[in-house]
PDB file of C-alpha atoms in Angstrom:
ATOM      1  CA  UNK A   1      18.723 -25.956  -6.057  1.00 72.00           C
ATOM      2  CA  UNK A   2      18.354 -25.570  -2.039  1.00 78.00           C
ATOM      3  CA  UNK A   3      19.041 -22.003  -0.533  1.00 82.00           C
ATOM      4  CA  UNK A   4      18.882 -21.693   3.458  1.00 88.00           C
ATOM      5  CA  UNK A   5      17.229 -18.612   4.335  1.00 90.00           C
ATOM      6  CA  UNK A   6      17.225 -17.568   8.546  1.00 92.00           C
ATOM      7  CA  UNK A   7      13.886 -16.953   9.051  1.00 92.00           C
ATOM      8  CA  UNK A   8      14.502 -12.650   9.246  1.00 94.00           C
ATOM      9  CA  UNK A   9      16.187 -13.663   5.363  1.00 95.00           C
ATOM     10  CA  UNK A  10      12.736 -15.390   4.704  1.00 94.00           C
ATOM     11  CA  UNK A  11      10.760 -12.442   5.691  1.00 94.00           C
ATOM     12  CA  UNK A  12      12.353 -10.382   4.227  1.00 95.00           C
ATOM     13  CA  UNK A  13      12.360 -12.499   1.219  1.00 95.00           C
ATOM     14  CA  UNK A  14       8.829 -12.448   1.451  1.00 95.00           C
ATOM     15  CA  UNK A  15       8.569  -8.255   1.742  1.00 95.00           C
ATOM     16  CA  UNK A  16      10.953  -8.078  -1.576  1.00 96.00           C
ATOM     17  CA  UNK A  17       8.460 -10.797  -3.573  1.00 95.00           C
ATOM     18  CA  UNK A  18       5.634  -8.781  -2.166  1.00 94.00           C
ATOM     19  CA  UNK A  19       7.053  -5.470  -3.937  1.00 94.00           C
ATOM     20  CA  UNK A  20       8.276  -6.863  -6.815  1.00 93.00           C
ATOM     21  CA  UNK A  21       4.815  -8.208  -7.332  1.00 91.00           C
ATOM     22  CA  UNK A  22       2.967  -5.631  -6.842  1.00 91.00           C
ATOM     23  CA  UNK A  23       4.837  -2.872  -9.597  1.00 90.00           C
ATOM     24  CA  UNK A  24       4.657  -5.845 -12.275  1.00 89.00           C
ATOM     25  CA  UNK A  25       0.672  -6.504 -11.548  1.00 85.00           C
ATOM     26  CA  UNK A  26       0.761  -2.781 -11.450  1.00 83.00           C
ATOM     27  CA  UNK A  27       2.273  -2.340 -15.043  1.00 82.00           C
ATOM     28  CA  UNK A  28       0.182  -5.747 -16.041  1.00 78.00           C
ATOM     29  CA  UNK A  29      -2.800  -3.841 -14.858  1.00 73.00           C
ATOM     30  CA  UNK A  30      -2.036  -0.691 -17.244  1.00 66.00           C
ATOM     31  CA  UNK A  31      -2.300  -3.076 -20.217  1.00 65.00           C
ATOM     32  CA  UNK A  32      -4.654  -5.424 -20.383  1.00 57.00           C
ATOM     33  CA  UNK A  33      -8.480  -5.177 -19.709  1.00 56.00           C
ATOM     34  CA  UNK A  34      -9.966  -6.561 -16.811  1.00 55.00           C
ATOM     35  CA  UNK A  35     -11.399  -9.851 -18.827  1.00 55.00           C
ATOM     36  CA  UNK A  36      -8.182 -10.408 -19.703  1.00 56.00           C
ATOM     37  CA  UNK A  37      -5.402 -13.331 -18.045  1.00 55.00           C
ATOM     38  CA  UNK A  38      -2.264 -12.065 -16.372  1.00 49.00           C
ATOM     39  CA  UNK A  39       0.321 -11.274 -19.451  1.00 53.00           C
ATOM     40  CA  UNK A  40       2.841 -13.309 -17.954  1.00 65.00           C
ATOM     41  CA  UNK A  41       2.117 -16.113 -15.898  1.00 80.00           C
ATOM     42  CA  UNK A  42       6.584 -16.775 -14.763  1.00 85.00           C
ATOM     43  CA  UNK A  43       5.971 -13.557 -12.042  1.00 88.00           C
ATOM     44  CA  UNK A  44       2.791 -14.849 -10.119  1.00 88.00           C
ATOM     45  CA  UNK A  45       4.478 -18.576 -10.449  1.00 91.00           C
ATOM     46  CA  UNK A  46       7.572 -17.529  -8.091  1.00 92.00           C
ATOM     47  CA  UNK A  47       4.989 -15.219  -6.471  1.00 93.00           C
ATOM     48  CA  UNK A  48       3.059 -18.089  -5.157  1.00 92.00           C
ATOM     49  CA  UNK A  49       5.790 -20.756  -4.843  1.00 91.00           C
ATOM     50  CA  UNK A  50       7.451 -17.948  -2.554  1.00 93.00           C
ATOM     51  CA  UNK A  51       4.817 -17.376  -0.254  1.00 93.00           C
ATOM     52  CA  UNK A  52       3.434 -20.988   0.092  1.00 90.00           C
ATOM     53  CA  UNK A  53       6.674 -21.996   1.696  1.00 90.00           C
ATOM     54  CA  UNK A  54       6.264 -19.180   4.001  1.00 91.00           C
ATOM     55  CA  UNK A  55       4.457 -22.049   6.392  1.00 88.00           C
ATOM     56  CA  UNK A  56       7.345 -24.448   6.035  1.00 88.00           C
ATOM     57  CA  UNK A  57       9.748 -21.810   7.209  1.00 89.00           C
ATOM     58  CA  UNK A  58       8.168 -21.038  10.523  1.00 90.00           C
ATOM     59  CA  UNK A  59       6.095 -18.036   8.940  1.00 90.00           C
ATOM     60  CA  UNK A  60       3.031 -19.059   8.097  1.00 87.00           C
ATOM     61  CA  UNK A  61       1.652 -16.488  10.388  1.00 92.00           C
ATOM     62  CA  UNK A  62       2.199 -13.272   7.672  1.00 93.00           C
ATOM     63  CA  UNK A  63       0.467 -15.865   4.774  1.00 93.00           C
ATOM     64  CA  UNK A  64      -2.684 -17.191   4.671  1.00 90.00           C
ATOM     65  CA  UNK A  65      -4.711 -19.064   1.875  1.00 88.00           C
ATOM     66  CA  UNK A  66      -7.445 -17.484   0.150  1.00 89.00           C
ATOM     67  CA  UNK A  67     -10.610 -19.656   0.336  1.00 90.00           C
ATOM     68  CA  UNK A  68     -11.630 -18.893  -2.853  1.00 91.00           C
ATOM     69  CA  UNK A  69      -8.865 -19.254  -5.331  1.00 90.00           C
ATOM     70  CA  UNK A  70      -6.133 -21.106  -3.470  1.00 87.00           C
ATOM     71  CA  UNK A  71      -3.520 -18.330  -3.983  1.00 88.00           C
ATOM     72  CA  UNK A  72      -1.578 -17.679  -1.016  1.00 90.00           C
ATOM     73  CA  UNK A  73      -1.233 -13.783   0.067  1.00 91.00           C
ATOM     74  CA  UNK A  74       0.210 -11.672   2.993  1.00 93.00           C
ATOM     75  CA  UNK A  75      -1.736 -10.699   5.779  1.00 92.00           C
ATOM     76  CA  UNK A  76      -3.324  -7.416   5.977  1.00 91.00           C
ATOM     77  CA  UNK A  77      -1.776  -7.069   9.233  1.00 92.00           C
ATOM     78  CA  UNK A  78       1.909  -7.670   8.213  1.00 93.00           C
ATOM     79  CA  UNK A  79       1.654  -5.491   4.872  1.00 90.00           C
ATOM     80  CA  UNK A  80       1.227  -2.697   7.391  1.00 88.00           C
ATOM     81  CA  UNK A  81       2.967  -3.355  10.223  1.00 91.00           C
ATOM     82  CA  UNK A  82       6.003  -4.664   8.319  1.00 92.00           C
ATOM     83  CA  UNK A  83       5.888  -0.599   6.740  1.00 91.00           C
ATOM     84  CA  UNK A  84       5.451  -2.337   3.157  1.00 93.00           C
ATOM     85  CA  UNK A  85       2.821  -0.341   2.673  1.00 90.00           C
ATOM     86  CA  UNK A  86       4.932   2.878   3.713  1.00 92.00           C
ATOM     87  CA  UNK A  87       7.967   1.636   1.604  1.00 93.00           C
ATOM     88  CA  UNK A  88       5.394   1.486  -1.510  1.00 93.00           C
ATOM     89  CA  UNK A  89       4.391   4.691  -0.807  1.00 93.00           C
ATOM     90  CA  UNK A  90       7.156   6.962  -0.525  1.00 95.00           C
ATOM     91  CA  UNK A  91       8.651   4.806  -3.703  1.00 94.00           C
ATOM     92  CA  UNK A  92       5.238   6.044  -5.667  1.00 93.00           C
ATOM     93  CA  UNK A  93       6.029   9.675  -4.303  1.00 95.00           C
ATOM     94  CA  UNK A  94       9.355   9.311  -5.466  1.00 95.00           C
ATOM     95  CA  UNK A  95       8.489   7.941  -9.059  1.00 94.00           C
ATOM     96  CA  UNK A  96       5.953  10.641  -9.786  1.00 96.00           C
ATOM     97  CA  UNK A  97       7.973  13.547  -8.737  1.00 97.00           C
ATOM     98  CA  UNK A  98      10.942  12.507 -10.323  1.00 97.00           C
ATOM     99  CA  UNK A  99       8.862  11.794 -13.678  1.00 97.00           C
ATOM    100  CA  UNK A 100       7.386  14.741 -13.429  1.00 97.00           C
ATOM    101  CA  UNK A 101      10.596  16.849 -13.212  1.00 98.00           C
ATOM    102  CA  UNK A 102      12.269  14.721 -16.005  1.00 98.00           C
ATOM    103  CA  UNK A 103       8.928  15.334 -18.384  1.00 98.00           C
ATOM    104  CA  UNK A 104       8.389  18.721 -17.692  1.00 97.00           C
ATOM    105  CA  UNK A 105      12.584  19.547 -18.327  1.00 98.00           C
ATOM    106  CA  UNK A 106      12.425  17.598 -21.286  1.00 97.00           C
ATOM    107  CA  UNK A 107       9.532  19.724 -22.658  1.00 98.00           C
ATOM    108  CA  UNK A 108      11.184  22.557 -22.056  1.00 98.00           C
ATOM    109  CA  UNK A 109      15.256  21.711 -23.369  1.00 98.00           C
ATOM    110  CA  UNK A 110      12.705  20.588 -26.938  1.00 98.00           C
ATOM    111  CA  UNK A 111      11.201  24.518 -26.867  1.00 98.00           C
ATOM    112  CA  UNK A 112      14.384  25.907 -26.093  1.00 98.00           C
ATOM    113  CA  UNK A 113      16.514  24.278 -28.432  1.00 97.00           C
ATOM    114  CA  UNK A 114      14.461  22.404 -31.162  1.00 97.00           C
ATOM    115  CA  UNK A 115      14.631  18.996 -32.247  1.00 96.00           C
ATOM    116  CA  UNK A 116      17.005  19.557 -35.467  1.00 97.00           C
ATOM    117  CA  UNK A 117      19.843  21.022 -32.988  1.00 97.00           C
ATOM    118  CA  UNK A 118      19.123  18.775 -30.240  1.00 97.00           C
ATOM    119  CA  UNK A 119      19.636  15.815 -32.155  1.00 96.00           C
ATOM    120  CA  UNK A 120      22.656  16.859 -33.609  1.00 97.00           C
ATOM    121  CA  UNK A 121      24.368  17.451 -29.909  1.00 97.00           C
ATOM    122  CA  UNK A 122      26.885  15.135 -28.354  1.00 97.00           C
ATOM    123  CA  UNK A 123      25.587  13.159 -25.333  1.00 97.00           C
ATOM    124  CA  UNK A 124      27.439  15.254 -23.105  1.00 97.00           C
ATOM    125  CA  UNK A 125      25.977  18.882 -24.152  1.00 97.00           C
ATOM    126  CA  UNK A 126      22.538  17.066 -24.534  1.00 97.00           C
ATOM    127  CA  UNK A 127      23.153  16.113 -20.844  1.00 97.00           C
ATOM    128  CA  UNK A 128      24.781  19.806 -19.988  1.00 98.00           C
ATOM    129  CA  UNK A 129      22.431  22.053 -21.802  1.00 98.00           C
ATOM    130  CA  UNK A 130      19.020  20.065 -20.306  1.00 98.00           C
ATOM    131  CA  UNK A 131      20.440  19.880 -16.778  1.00 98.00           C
ATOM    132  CA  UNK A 132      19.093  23.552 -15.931  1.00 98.00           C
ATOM    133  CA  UNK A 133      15.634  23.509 -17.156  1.00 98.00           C
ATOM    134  CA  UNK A 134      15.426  19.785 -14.429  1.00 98.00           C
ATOM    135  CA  UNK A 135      17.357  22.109 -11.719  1.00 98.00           C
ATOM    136  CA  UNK A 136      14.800  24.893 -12.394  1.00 98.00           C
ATOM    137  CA  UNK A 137      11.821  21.766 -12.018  1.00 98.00           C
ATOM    138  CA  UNK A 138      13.354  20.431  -9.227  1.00 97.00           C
ATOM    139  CA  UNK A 139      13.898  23.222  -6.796  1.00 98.00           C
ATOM    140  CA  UNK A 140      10.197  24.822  -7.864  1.00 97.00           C
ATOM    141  CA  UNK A 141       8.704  21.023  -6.405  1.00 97.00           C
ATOM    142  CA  UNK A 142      11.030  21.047  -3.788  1.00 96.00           C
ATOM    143  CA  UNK A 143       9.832  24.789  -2.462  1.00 97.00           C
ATOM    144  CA  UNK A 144       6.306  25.074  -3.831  1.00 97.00           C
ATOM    145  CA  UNK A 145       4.851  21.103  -4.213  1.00 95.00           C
ATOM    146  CA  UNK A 146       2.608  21.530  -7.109  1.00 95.00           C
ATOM    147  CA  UNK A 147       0.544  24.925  -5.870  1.00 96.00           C
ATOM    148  CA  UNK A 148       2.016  26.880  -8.577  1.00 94.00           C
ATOM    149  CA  UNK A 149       1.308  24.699 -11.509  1.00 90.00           C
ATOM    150  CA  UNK A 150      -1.939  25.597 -13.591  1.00 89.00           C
ATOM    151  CA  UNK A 151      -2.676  24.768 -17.112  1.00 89.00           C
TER     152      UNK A 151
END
């Protein structure tokens, strides 16, 4: 199969493999030892094949070769100036907050209610009776950040 990327399609190509990458070596990361192989080899595969085309379609500039291991890689440079690094960022911000909120309001629908009447709610009340206690969550994040959590 033959796809025709533009080379702004390419890059950005490139950016998306780049993020993609780096949550699954991320979540790879969390469970397995350092010792231990990649879990699953089919990721870093299109990973590489990916960027070592990057030369072939007039971008070889944002990929180099490491010396050591042959793996191709984007350039310090471009992971910032391309605002990969931002984009990676505020989606870690995003993730924690909103895990956060979702943990801490499921804690407290469990107190509230119990697990006995919880599970036998519909889907719906479930959904209508824990939406206050991730309102009350979210607005307290949203106007205080975390200076009024303590444990």
């Amino acid at each position: 199969m033959q796809m025709e990327l533009s080379l702004e399609q390419y890059e950005t190509l490139l950016k998306l493999v780049y993020m993609g990458d780096w949550v699954i070596s991320t979540l790879q990361a969390k469970d397995r030892s350092e010792d231990e192989p990649d879990t699953d080899s089919r990721f870093a595969d299109v990973v590489r094949h990916v960027f070592a085309q990057a030369d072939h379609a007039g971008l070889g500039n944002i990929v180099q070769i490491d010396q050591n291991n042959g793996e191709p890689y984007l350039t310090r440079e471009f992971e910032e100036e391309s605002g990969l690094v931002d984009i990676l960022e505020d989606y870690e911000d995003e993730v924690f907050w909103q895990a956060l909120i979702e943990r801490l309001a499921h804690r407290d629908f469990l107190r509230h209610y119990g697990e006995t009447a919880i599970s036998q709610m519909a889907i719906e009340e479930r959904i209508e009776k824990e939406t206050p206690f991730h309102d009350k969550w979210a607005q307290e994040f949203h106007e205080n950040g975390l200076e009024n959590l303590k444990i």
